[in-house]
Short mmCIF file of C-alpha atoms and ligand atoms in Angstrom, two decimals:
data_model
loop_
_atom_site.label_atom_id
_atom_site.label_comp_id
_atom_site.label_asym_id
_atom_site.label_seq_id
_atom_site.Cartn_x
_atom_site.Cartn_y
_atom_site.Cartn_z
CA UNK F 1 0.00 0.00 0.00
CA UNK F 2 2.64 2.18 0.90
CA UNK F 3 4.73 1.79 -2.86
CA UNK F 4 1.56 1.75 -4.18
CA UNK F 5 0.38 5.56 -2.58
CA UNK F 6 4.33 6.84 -3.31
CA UNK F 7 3.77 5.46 -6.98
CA UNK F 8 0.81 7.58 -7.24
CA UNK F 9 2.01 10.63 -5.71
CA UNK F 10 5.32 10.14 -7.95
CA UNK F 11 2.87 10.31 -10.98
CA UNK F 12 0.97 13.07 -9.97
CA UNK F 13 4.39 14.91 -9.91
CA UNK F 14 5.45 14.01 -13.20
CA UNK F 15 2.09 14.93 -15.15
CA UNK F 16 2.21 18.27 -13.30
CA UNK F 17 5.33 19.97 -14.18
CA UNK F 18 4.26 19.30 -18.14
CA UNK F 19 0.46 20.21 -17.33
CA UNK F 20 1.89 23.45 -16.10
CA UNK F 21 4.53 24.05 -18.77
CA UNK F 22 1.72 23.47 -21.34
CA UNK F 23 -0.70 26.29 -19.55
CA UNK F 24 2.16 28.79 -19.73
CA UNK F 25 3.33 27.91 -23.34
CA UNK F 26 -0.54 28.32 -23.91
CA UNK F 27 -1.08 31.69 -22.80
CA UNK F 28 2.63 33.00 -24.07
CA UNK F 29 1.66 31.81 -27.95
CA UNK F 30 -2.13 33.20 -27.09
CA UNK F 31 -0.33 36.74 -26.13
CA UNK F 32 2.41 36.69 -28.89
CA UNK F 33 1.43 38.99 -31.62
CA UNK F 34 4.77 38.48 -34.08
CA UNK F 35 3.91 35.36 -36.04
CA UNK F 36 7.19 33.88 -36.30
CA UNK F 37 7.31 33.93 -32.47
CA UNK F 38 3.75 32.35 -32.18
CA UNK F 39 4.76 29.21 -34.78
CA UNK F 40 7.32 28.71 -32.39
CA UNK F 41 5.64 29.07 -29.45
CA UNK F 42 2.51 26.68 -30.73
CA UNK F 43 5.66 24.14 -31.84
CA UNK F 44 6.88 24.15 -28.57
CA UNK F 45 3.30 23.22 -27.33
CA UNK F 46 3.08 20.20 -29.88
CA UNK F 47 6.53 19.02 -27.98
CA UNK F 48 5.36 19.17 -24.44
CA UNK F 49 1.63 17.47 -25.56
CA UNK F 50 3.57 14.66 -27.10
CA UNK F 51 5.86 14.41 -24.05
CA UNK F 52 2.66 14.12 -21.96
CA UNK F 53 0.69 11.75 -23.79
CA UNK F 54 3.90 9.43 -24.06
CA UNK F 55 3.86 9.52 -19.94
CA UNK F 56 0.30 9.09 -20.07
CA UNK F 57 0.53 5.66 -22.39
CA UNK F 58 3.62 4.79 -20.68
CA UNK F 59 1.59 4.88 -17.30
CA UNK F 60 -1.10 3.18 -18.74
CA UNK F 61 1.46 0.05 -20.14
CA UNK F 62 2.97 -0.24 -16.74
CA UNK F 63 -0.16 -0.43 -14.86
CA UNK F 64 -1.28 -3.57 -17.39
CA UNK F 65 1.85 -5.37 -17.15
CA UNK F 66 1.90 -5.20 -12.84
CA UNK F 67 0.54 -8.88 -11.57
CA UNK F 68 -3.01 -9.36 -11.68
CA UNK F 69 -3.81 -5.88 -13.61
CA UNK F 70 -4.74 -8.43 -16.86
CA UNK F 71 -6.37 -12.05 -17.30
CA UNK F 72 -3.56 -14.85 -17.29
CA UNK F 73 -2.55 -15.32 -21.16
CA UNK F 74 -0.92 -18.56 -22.00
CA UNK F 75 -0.09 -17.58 -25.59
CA UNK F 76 2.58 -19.57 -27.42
CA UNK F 77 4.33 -16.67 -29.00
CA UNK F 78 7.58 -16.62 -31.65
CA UNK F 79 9.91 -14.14 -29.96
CA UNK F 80 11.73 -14.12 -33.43
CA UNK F 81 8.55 -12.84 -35.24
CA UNK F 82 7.25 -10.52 -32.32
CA UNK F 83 11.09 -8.82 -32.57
CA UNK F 84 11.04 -9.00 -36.77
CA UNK F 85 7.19 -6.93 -36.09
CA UNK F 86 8.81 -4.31 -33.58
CA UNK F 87 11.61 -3.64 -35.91
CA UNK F 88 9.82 -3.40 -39.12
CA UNK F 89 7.64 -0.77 -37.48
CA UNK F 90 11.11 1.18 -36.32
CA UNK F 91 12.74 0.99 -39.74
CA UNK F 92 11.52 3.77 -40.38
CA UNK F 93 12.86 6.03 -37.61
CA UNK F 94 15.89 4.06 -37.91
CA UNK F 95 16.86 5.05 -41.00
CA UNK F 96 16.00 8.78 -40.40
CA UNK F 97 18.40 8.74 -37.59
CA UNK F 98 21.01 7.10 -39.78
CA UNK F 99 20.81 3.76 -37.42
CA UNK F 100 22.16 0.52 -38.52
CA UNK F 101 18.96 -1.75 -37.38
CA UNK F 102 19.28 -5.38 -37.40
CA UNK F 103 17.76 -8.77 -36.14
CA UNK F 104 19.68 -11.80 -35.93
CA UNK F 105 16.77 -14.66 -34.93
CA UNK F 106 16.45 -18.42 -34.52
CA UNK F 107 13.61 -20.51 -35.46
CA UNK F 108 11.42 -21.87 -32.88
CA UNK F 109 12.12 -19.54 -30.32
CA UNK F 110 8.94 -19.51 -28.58
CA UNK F 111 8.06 -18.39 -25.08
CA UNK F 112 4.64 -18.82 -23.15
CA UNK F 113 2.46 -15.39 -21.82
CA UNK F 114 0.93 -12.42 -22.76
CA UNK F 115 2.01 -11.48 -26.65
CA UNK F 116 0.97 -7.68 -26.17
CA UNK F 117 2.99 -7.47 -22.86
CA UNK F 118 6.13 -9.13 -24.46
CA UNK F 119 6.03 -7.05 -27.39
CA UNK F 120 5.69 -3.93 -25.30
CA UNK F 121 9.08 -5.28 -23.94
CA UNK F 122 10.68 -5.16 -27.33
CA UNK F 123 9.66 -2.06 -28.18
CA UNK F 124 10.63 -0.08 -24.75
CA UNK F 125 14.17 -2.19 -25.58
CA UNK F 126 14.00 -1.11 -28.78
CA UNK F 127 12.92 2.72 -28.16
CA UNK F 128 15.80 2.84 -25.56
CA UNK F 129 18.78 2.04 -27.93
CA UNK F 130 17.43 3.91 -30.87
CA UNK F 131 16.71 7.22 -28.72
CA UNK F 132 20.25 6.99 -27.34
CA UNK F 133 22.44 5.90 -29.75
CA UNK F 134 23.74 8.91 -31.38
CA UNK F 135 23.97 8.65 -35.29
CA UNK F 136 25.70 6.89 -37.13
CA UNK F 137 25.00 4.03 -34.77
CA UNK F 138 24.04 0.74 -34.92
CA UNK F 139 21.39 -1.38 -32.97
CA UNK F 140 20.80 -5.55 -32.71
CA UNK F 141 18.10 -7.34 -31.68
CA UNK F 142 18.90 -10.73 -31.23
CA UNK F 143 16.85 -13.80 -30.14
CA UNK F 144 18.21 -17.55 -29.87
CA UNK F 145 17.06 -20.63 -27.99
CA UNK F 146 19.55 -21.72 -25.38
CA UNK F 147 19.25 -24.43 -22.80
CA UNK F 148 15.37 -24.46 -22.50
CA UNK F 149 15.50 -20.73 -22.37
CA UNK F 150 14.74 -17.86 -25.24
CA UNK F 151 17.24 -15.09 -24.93
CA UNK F 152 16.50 -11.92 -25.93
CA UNK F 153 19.68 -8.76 -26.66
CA UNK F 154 19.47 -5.70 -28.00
CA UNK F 155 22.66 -3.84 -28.41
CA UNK F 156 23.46 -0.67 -29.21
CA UNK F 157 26.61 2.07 -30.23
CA UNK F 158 25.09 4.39 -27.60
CA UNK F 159 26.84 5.21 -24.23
CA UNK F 160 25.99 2.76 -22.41
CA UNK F 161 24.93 3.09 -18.91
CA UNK F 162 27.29 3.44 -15.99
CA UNK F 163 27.58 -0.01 -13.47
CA UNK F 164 26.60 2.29 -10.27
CA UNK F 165 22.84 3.15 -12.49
CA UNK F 166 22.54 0.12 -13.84
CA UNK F 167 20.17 -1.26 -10.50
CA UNK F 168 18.35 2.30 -10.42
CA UNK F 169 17.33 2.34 -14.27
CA UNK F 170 14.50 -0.25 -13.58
CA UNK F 171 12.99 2.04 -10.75
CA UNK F 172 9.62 4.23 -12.18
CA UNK F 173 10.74 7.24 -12.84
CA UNK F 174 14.26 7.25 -12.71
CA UNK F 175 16.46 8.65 -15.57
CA UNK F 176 20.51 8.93 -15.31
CA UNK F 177 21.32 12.01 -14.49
CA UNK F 178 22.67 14.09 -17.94
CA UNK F 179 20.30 12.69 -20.10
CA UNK F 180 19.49 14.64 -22.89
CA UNK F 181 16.82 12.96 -24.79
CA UNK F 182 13.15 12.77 -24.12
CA UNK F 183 11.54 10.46 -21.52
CA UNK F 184 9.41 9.60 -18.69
CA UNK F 185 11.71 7.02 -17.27
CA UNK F 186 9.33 3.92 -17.09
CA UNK F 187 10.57 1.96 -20.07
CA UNK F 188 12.20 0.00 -18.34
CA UNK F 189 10.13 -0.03 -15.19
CA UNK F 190 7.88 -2.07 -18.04
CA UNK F 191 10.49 -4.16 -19.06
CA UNK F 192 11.06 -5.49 -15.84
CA UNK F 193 7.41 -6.19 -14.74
CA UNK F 194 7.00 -7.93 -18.07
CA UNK F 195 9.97 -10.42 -17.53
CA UNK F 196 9.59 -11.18 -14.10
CA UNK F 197 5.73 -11.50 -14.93
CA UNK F 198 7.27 -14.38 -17.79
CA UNK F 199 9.40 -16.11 -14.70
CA UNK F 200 12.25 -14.89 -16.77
CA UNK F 201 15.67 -12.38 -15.98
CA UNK F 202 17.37 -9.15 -17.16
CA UNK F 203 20.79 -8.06 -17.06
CA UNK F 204 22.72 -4.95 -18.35
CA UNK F 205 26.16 -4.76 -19.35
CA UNK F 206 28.29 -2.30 -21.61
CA UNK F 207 29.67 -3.58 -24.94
CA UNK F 208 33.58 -3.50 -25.16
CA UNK F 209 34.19 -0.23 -27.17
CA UNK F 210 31.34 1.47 -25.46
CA UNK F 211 27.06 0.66 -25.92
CA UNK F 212 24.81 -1.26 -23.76
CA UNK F 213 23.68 -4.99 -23.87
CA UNK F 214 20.55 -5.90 -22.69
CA UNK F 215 20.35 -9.66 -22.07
CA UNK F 216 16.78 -10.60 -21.29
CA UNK F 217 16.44 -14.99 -20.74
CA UNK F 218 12.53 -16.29 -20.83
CA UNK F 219 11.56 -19.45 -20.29
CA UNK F 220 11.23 -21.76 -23.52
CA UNK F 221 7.91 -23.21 -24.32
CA UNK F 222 8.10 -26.73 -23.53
CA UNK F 223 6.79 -29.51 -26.10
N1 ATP J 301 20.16 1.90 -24.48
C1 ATP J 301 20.47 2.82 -23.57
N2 ATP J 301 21.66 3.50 -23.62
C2 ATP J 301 21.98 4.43 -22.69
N3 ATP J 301 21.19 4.77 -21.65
C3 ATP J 301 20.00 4.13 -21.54
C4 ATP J 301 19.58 3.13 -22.47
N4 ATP J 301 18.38 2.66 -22.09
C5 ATP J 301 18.05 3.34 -20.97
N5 ATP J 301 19.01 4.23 -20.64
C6 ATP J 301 19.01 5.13 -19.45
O1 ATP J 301 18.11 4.59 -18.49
C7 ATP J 301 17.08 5.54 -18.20
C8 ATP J 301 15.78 4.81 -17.93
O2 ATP J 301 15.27 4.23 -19.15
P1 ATP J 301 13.70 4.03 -19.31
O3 ATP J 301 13.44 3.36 -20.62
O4 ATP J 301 13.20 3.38 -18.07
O5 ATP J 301 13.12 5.50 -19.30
P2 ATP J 301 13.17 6.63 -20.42
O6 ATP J 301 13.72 6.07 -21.70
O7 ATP J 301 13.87 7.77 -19.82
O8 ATP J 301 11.63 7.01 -20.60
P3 ATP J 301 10.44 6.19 -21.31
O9 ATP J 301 9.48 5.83 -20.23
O10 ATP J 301 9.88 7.17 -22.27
O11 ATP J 301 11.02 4.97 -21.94
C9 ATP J 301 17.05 6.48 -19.39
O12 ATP J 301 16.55 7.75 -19.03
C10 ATP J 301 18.52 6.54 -19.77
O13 ATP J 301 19.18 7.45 -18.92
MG1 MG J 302 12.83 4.32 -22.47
#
């Protein structure tokens, strides 16, 4: 009850500083008469409702993938084909950040639970190393079958993330410190509900030569 009152009051936070950023942007592009100004002042307005309506559907994921917030699924799904789906639908931004995208996937790599929540966990992987990985870069998604287990990496060109943040990145909310780009800071908040709501594990780990690994092991699908 406690987490669950702090979560809430954590929220509330976060969707006021934008709520009150957007009134003032409002009533500045309202009052500007010069119409350069105003385009920029009604662009900067756009940028803040996006930013907002991200933390509202991020909110929204992370409260369907805690325990019990959905119906039990028991779907057989292809990790393979939900990754090849998630990156097909980021080729696009990919290539307009000049990012090297790539999947690298075994057959038969198939994991029991909820498809929409492990897809969600793709794509907040996925998000995450495109959004920091600074152009030209390069990003891999790969999936294989191991030892009964399905293990999914993504790995990126970016900076990596330092070993003393690498426990505090999974906490709601919580962005290193110097980030630059856009974010509410629940990605991975997500990721982790999803894969310990799979009975599966998540580590980080910088690439030699700089970039972050993301090792995520699911149980296989048995028979
Ligand atoms: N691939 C990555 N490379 C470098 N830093 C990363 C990477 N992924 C995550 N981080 C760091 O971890 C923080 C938490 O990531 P998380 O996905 O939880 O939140 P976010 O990306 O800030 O917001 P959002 O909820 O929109 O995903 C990020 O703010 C960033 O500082
Ligand atoms: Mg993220």
């Amino acid at each position: 009850m406690a987490s669950q009152r702090r979560f809430v009051s954590n929220a509330a936070h976060q969707l006021r500083t934008p709520l009150t950023l957007l009134a003032t942007q409002a009533s500045f592009a309202a009052r500007e008469t010069d119409i350069e100004r105003r385009t920029e002042a009604l662009q900067a307005l756009t940028r803040s409702t996006r930013q907002l309506s991200r933390l509202a559907e991020q909110l929204l994921t992370l409260t369907r993938a805690e325990p019990g917030s959905r119906a039990p699924r028991a779907e057989h799904i292809d990790m393979a084909e939900t990754a090849r789906k998630v990156l097909e639908a980021h080729a696009e931004e990919a290539l307009r950040r000049g990012i090297d995208l790539g999947l690298e996937a075994d057959k038969g790599a198939i994991v029991v639970g909820d498809g929409t929540m492990l897809r969600e966990m793709v794509v907040n992987l996925v998000d995450n190393a495109l959004r920091y990985t600074p152009t030209p870069g390069e990003v891999t998604v790969s999936v294989v079958s191991v030892d009964e287990q399905v293990c999914v990496t993504v790995r990126d060109t970016g900076p990596g993330i330092p070993e003393g943040e690498r426990e505090h990145v999974f906490e709601r909310f919580y962005r290193v410190i110097g980030t630059q780009q856009e974010g509410s800071g629940l990605g991975l908040a997500i990721v982790r509900e999803v894969v310990v709501g799979a009975g599966g594990s998540i580590t980080l780990d910088n690439a030699e030569g700089g970039g972050l690994i993301v090792t995520v092991k699911l149980p296989a699908a048995t028979g």
